[in-house]
PDB file of C-alpha atoms and ligand atoms in Angstrom:
ATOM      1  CA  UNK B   1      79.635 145.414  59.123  1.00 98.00           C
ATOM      2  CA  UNK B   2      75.963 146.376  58.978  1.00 98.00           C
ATOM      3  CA  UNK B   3      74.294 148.626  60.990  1.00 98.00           C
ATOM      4  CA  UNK B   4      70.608 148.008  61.595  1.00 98.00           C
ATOM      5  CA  UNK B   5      67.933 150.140  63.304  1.00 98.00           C
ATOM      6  CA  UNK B   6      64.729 148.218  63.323  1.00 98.00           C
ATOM      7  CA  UNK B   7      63.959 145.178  64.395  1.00 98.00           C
ATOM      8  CA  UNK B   8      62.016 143.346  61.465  1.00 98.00           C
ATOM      9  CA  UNK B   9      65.438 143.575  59.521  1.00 98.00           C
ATOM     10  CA  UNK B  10      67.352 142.340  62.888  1.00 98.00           C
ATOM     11  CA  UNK B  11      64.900 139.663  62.743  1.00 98.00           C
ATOM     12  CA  UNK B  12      65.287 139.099  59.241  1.00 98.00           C
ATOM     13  CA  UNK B  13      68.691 138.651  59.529  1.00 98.00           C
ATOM     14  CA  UNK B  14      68.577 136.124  62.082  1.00 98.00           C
ATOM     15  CA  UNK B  15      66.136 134.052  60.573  1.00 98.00           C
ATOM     16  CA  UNK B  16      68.192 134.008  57.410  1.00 98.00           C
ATOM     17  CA  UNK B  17      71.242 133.014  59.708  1.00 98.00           C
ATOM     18  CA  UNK B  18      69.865 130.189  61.328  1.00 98.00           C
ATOM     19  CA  UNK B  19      67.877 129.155  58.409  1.00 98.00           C
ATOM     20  CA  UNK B  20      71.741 128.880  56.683  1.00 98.00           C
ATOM     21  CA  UNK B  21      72.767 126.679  59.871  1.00 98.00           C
ATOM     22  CA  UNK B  22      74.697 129.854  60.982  1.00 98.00           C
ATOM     23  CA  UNK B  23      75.985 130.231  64.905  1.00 98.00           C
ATOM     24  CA  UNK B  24      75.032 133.583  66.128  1.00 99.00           C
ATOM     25  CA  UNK B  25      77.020 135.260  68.990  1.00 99.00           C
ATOM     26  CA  UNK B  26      75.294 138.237  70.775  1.00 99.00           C
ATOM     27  CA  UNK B  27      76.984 141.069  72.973  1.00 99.00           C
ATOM     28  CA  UNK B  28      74.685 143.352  73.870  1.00 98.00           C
ATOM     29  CA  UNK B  29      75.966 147.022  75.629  1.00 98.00           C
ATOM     30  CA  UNK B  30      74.839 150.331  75.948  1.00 98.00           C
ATOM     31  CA  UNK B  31      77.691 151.796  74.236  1.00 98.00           C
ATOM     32  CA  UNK B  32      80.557 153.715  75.050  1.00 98.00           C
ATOM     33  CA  UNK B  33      82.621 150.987  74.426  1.00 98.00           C
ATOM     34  CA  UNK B  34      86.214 149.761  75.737  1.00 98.00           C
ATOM     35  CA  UNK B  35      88.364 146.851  76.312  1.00 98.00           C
ATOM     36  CA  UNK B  36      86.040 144.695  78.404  1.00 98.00           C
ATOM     37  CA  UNK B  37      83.128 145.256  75.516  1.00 98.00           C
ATOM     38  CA  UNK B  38      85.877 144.178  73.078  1.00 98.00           C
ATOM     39  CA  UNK B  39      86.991 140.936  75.150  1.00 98.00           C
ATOM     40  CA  UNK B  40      83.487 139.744  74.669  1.00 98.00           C
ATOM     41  CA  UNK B  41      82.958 140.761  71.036  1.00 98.00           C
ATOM     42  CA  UNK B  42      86.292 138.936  70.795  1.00 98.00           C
ATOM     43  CA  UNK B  43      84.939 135.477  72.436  1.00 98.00           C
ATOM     44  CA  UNK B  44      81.842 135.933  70.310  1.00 98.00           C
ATOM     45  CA  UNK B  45      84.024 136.143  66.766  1.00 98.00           C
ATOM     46  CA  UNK B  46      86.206 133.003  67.759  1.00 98.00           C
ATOM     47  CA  UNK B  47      82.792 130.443  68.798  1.00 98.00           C
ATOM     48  CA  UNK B  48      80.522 131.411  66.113  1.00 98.00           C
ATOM     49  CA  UNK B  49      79.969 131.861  62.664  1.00 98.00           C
ATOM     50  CA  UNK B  50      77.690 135.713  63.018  1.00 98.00           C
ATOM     51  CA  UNK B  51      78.593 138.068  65.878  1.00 99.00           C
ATOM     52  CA  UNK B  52      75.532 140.754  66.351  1.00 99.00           C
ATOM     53  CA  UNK B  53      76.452 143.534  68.755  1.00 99.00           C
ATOM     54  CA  UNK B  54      73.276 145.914  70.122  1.00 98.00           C
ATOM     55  CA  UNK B  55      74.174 149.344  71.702  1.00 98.00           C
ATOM     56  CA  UNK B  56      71.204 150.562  73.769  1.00 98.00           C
ATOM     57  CA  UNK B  57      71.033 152.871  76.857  1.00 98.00           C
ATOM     58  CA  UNK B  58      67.761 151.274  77.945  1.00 98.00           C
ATOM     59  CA  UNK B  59      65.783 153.752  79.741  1.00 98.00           C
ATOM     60  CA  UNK B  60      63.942 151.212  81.510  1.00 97.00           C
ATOM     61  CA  UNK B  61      66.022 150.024  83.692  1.00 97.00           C
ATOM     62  CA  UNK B  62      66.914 153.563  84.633  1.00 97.00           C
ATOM     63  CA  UNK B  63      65.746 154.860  87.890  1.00 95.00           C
ATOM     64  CA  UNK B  64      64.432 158.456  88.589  1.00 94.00           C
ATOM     65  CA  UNK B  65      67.074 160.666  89.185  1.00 92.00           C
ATOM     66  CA  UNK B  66      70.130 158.293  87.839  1.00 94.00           C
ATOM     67  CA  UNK B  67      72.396 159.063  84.768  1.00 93.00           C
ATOM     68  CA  UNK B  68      70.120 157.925  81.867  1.00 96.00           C
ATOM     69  CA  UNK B  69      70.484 161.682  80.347  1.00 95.00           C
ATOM     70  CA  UNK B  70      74.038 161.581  80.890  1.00 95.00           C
ATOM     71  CA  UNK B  71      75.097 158.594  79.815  1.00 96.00           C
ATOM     72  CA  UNK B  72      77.913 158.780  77.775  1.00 97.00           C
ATOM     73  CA  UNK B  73      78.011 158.159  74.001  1.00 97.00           C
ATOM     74  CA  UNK B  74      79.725 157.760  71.187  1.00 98.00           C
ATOM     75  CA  UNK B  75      78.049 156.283  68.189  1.00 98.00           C
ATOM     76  CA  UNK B  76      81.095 156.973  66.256  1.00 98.00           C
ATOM     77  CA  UNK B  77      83.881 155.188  67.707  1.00 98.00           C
ATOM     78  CA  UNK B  78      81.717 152.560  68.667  1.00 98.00           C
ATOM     79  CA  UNK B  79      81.020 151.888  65.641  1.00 98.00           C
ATOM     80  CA  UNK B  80      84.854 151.985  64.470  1.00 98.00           C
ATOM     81  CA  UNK B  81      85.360 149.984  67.440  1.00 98.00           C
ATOM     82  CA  UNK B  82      82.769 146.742  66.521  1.00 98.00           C
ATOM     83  CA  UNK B  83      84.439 147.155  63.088  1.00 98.00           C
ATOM     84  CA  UNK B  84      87.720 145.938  64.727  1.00 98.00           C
ATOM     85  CA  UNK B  85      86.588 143.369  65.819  1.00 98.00           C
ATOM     86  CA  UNK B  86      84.940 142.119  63.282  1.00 98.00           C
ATOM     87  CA  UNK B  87      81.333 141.935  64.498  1.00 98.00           C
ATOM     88  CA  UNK B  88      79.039 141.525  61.352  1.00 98.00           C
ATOM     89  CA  UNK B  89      75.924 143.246  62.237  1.00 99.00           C
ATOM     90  CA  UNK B  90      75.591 146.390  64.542  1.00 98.00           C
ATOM     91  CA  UNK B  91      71.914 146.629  66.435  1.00 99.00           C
ATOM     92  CA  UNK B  92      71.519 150.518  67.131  1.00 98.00           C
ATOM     93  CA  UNK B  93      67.797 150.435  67.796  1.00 98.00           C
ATOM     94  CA  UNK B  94      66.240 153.707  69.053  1.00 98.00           C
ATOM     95  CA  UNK B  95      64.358 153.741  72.486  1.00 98.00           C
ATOM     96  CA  UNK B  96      60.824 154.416  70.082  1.00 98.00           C
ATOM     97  CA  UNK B  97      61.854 151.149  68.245  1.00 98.00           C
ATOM     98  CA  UNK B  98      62.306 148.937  71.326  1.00 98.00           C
ATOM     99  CA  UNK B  99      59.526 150.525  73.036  1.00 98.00           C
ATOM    100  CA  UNK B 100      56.766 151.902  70.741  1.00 98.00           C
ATOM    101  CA  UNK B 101      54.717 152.220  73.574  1.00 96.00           C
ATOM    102  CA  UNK B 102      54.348 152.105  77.470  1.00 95.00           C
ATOM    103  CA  UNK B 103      55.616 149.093  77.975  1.00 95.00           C
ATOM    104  CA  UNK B 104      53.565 146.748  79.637  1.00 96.00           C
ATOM    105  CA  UNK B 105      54.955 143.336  79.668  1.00 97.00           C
ATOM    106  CA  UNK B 106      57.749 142.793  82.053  1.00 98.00           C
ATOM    107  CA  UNK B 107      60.128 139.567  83.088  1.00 98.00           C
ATOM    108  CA  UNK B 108      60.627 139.552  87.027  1.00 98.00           C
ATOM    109  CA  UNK B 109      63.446 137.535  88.359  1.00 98.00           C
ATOM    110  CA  UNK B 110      61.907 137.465  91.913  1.00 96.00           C
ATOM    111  CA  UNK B 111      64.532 137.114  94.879  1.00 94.00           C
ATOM    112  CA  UNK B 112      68.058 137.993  93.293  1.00 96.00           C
ATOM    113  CA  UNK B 113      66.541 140.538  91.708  1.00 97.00           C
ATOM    114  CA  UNK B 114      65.852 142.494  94.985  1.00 96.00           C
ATOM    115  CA  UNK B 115      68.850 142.647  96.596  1.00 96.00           C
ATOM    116  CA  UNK B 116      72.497 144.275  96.383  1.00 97.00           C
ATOM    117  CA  UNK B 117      71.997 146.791  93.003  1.00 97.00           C
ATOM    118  CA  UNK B 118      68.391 146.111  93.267  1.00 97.00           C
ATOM    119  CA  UNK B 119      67.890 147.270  95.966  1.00 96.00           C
ATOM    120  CA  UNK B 120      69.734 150.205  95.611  1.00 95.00           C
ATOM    121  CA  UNK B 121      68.165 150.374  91.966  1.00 95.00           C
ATOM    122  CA  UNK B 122      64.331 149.295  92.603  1.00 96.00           C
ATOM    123  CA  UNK B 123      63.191 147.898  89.462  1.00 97.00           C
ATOM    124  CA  UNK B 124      66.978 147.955  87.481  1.00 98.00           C
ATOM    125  CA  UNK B 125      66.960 144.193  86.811  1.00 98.00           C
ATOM    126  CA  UNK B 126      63.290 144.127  85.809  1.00 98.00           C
ATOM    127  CA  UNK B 127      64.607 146.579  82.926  1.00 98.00           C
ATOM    128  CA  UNK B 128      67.077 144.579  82.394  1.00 98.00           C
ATOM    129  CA  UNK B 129      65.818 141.267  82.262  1.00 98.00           C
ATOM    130  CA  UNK B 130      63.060 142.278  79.920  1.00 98.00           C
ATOM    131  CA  UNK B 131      65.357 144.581  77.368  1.00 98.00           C
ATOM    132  CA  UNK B 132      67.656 141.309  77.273  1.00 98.00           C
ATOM    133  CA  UNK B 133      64.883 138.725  76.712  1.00 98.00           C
ATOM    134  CA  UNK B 134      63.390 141.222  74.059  1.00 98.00           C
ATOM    135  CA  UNK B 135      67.009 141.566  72.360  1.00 98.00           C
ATOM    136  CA  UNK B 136      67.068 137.425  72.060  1.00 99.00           C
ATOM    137  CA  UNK B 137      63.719 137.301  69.977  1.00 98.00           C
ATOM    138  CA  UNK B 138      64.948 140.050  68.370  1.00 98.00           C
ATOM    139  CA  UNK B 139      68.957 138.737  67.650  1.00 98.00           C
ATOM    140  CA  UNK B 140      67.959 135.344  68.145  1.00 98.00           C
ATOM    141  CA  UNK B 141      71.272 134.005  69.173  1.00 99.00           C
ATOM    142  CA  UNK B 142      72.603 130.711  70.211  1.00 98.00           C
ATOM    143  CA  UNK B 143      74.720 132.076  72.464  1.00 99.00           C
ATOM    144  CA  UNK B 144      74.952 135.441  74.420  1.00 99.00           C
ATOM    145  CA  UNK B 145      78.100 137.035  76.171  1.00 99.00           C
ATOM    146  CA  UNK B 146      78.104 139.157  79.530  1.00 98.00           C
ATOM    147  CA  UNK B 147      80.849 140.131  82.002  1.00 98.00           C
ATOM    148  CA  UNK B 148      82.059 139.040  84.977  1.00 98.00           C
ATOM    149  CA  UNK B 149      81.858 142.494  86.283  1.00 98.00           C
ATOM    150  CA  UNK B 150      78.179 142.740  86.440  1.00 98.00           C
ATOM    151  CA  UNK B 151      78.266 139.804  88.319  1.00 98.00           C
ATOM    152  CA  UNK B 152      74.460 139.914  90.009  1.00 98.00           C
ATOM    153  CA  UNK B 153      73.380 140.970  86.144  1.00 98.00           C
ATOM    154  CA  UNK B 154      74.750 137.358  85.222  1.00 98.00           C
ATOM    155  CA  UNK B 155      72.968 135.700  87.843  1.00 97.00           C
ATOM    156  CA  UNK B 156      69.470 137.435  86.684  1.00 98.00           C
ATOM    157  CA  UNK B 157      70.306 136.202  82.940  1.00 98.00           C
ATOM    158  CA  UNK B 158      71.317 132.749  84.255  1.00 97.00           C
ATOM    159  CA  UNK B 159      68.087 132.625  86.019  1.00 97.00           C
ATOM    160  CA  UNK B 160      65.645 134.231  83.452  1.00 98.00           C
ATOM    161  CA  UNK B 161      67.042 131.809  80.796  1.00 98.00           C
ATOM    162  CA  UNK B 162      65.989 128.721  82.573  1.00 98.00           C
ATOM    163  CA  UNK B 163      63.203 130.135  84.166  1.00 98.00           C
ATOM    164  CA  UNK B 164      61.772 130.780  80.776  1.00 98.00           C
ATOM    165  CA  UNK B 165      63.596 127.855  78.934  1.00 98.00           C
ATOM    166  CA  UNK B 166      65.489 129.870  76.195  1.00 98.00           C
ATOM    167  CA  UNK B 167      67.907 128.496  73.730  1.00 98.00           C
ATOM    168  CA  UNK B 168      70.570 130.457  74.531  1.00 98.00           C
ATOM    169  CA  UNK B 169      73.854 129.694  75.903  1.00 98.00           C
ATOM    170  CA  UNK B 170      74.573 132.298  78.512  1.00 98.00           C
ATOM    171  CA  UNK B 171      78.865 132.740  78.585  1.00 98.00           C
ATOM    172  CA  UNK B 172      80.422 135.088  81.063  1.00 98.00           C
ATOM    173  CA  UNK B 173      84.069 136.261  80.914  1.00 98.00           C
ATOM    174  CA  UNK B 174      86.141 137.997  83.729  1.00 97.00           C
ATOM    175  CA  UNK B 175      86.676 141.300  84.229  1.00 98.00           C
ATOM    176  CA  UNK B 176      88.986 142.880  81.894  1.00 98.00           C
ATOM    177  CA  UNK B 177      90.239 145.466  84.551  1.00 98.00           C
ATOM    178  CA  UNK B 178      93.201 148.996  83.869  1.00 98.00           C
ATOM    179  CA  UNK B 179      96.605 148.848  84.873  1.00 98.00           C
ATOM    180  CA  UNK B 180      95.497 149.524  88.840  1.00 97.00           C
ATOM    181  CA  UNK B 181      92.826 146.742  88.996  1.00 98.00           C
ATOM    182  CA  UNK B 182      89.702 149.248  88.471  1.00 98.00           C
ATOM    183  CA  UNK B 183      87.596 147.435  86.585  1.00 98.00           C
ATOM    184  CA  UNK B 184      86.878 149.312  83.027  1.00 98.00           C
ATOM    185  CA  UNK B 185      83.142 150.786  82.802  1.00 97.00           C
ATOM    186  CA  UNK B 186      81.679 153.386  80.642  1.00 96.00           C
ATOM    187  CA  UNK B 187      80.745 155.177  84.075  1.00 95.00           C
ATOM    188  CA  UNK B 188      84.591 155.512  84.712  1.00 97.00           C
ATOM    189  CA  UNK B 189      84.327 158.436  82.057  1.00 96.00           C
ATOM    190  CA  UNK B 190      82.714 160.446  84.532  1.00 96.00           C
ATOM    191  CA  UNK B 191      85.356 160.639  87.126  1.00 97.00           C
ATOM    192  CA  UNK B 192      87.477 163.311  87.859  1.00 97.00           C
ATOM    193  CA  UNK B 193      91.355 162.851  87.935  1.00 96.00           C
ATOM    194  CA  UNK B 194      91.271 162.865  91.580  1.00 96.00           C
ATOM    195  CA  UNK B 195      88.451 160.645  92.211  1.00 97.00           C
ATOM    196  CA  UNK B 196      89.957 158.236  89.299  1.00 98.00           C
ATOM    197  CA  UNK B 197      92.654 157.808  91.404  1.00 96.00           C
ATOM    198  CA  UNK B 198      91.018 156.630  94.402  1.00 97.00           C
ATOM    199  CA  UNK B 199      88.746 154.416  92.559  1.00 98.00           C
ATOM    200  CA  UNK B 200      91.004 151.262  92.427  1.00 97.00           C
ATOM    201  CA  UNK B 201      90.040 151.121  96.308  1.00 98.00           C
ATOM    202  CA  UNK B 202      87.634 148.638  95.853  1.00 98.00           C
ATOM    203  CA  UNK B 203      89.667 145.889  93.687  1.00 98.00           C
ATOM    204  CA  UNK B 204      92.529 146.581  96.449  1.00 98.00           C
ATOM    205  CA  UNK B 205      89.944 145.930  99.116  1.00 98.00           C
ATOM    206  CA  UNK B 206      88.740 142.681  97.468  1.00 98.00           C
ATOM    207  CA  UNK B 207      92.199 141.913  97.079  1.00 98.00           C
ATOM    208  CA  UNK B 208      93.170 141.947 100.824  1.00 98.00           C
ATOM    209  CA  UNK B 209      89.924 139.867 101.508  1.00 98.00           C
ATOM    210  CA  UNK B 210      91.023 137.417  99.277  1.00 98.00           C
ATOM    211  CA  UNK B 211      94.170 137.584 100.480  1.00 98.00           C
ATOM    212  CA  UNK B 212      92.873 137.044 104.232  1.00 98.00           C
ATOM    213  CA  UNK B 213      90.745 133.776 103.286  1.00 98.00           C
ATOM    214  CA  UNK B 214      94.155 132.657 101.715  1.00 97.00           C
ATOM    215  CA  UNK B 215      95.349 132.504 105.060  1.00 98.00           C
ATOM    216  CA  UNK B 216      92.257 130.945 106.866  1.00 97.00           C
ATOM    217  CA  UNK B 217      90.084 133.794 107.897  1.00 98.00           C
ATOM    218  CA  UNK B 218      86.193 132.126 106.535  1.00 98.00           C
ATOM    219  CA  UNK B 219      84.260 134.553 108.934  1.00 98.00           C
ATOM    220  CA  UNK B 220      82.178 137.137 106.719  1.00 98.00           C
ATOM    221  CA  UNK B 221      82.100 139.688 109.192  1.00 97.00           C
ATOM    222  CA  UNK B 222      85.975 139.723 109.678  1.00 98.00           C
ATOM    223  CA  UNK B 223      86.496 139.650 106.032  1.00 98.00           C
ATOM    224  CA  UNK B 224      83.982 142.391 105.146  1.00 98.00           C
ATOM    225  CA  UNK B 225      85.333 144.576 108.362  1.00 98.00           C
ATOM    226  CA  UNK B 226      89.187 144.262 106.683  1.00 98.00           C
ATOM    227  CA  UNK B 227      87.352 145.400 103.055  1.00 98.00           C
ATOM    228  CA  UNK B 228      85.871 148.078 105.128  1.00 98.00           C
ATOM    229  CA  UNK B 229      88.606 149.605 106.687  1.00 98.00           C
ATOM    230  CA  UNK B 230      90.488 149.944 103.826  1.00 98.00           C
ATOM    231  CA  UNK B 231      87.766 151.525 101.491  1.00 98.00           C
ATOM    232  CA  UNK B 232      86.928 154.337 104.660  1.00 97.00           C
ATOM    233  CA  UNK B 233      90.828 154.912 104.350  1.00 97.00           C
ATOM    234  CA  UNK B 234      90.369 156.790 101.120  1.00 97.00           C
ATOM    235  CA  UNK B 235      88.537 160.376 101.675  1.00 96.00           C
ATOM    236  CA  UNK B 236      85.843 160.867  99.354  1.00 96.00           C
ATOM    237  CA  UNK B 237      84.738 157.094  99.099  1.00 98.00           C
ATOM    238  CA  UNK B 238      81.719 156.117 100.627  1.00 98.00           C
ATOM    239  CA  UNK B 239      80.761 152.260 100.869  1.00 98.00           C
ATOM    240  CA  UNK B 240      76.744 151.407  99.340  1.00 97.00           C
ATOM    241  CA  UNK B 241      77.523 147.863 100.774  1.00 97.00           C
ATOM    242  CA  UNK B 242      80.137 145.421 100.771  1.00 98.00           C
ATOM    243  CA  UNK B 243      79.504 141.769 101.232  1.00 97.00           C
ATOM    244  CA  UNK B 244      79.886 138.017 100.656  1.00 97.00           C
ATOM    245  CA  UNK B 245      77.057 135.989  98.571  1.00 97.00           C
ATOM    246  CA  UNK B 246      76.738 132.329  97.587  1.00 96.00           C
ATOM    247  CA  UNK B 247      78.077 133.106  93.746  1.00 95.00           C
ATOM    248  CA  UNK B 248      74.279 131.752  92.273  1.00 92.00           C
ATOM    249  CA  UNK B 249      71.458 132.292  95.053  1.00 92.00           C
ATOM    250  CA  UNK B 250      73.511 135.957  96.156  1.00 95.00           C
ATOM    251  CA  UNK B 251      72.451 134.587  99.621  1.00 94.00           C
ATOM    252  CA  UNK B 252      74.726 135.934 102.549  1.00 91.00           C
ATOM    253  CA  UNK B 253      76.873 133.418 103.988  1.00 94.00           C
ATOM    254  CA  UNK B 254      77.648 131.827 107.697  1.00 93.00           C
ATOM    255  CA  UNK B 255      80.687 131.162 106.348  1.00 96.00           C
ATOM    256  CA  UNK B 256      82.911 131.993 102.926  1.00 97.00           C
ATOM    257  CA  UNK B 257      84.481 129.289 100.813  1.00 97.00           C
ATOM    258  CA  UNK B 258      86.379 129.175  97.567  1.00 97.00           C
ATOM    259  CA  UNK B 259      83.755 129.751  95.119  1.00 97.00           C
ATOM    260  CA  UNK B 260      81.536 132.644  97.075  1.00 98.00           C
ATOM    261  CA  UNK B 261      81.967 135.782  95.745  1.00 98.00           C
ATOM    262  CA  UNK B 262      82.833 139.653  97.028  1.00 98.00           C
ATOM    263  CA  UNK B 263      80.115 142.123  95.858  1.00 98.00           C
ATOM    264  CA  UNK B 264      80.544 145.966  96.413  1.00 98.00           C
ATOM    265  CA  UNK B 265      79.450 149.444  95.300  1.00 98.00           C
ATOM    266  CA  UNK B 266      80.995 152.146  96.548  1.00 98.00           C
ATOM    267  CA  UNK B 267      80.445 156.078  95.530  1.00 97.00           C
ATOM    268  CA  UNK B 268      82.767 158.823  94.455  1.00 97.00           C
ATOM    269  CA  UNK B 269      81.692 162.253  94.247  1.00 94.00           C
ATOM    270  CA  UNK B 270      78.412 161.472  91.956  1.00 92.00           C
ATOM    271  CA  UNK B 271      79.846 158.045  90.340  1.00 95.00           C
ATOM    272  CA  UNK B 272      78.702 154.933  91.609  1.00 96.00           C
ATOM    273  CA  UNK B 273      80.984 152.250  91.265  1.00 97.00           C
ATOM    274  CA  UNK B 274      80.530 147.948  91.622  1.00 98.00           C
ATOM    275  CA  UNK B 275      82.916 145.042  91.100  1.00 98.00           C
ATOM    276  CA  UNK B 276      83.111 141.904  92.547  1.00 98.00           C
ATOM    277  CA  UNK B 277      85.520 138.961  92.676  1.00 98.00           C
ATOM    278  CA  UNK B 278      85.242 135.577  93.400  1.00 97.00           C
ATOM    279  CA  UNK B 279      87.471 134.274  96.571  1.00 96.00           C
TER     280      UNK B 279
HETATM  281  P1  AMP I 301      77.314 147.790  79.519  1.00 86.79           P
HETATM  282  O1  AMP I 301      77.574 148.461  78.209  1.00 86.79           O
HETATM  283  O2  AMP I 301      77.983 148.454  80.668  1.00 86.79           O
HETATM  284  O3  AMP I 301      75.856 147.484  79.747  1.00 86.79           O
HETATM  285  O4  AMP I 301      78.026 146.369  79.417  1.00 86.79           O
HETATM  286  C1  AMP I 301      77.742 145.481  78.373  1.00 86.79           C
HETATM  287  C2  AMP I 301      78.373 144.152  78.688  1.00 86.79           C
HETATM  288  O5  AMP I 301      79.783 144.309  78.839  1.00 86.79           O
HETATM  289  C3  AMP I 301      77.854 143.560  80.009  1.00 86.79           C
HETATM  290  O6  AMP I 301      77.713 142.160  79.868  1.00 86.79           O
HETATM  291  C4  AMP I 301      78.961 143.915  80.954  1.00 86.79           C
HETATM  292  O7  AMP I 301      79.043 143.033  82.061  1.00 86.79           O
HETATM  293  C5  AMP I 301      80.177 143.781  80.073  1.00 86.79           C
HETATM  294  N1  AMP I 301      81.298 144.518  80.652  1.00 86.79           N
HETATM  295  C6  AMP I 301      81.275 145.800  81.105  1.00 86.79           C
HETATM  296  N2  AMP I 301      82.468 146.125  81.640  1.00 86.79           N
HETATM  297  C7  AMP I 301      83.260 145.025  81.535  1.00 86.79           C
HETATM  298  C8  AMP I 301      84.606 144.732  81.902  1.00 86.79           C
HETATM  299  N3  AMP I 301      85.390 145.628  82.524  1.00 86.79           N
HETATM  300  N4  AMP I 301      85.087 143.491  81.650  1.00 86.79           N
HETATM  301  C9  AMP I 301      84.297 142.574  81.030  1.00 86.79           C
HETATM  302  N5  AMP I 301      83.029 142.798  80.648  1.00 86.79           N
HETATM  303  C10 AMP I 301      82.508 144.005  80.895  1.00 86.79           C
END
């Protein structure tokens, strides 16, 4: 595996790739990686020929006051890690190579952009969508892979790659989740025993919503009232929203069918947790 800091080698490399008639596969993270990083590094290896990885805690799409500084790290095993699984090249770029300046060129995804997380997060999925459109000139992959579990992140990337017409295949695979249903995240690091334990809540909360449209219940309301109750049964979680979106517009629905899609956050202590999970 090689490990590459700047981006005229990155670049370098994927010209060379490409001009070789070499698939590239791209999974880019911020790091502190675990089994749902290594499901898509996994799907990456198996459809192409090169699998680049970036690891980049982008401070951009960072608000004031949120964990940027505390992020967690670990350029070691991260590294061992992406070895594993056989990724070829490792893009550790530092925040001075990515942004030499003040950055002053942005991409906007206007409307999904500004609700749920961002608008919690004013301005997260402007970061986002710009450090991920500057990663693909700078990987230039044929196809990039994201998770499930940043479901409304998906739905920005789906949107900025048409918007703009870039040649890359957007995949998303489900949420690789622990042995309770939590759904793995970095952030999970940063939980205390006691608050890990409560912290499955919101998968068991999707799980009785889903389990209520099984048996007929399509009003939103009802559904996100059941989610409720069960999520202000645990002491110490507090609910940032829970709701019910059309899975590509995130538009709130009159009424839920098959393919909408349960979005929540919830809080413990000073972690802020999402999921989601398609009905
Ligand atoms: P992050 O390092 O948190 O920015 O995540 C990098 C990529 O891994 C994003 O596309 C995430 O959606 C994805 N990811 C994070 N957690 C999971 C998980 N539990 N299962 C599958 N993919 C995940």
């Amino acid at each position: 595996m090689k490990i590459i800091t700047t981006i005229p080698e990155m670049q370098a490399v994927g010209r060379s790739l490409r001009s070789r008639g070499q698939r590239i596969g791209f999974v880019p993270t911020m790091g502190f990686l675990h089994e749902g990083h290594l499901s898509l590094m996994h799907t990456a290896r198996q459809e192409n020929d090169a699998v680049t990885v970036s690891i980049f805690v982008n401070p951009t799409q960072f608000g004031p006051g949120e964990d940027l500084d505390r992020y967690p790290r670990d350029a070691a095993g991260d590294q061992r890690k992406c070895e594993s699984a056989a990724v070829d090249y490792l893009f550790v770029p530092s925040a001075g190579e990515m942004y030499p300046e003040q950055p002053s060129v942005f991409v906007d995804v206007e409307g999904i952009s500004g609700v749920f997380e961002g608008a919690i997060r004013p301005g997260h999925f402007r970061g986002v969508a710009t450090v991920v459109a500057k990663l693909f000139h700078v990987v230039m992959p044929h196809a990039a892979y994201f998770g499930q579990k940043d479901f409304q992140q998906c739905a920005v990337i789906r949107q900025m790659v048409k918007g703009l017409n870039l040649d890359v295949a957007v995949r998303v695979l489900s949420t690789v989740r622990e042995q309770d249903g939590l759904a793995m995240s970095s952030r999970n690091s940063y939980l205390a025993l006691e608050e890990r334990r409560k912290a499955a809540v919101l998968y068991r909360a999707f799980m009785a919503g889903r389990e209520l449209f099984g048996a007929g219940e399509t009003d939103p309301g009802r559904l996100k009232d059941s989610m409720r109750a069960i999520i202000q049964k645990e002491p110490g979680v507090s609910i940032d929203y829970i709701e019910i979106a059309d899975p590509e517009s995130l538009k709130p629905l009159g009424q839920a069918f098959p393919t909408a899609v349960f979005l929540g956050a919830v809080r413990i202590g000073r972690t802020r947790l999402i999921d989601n999970m398609v009905l």
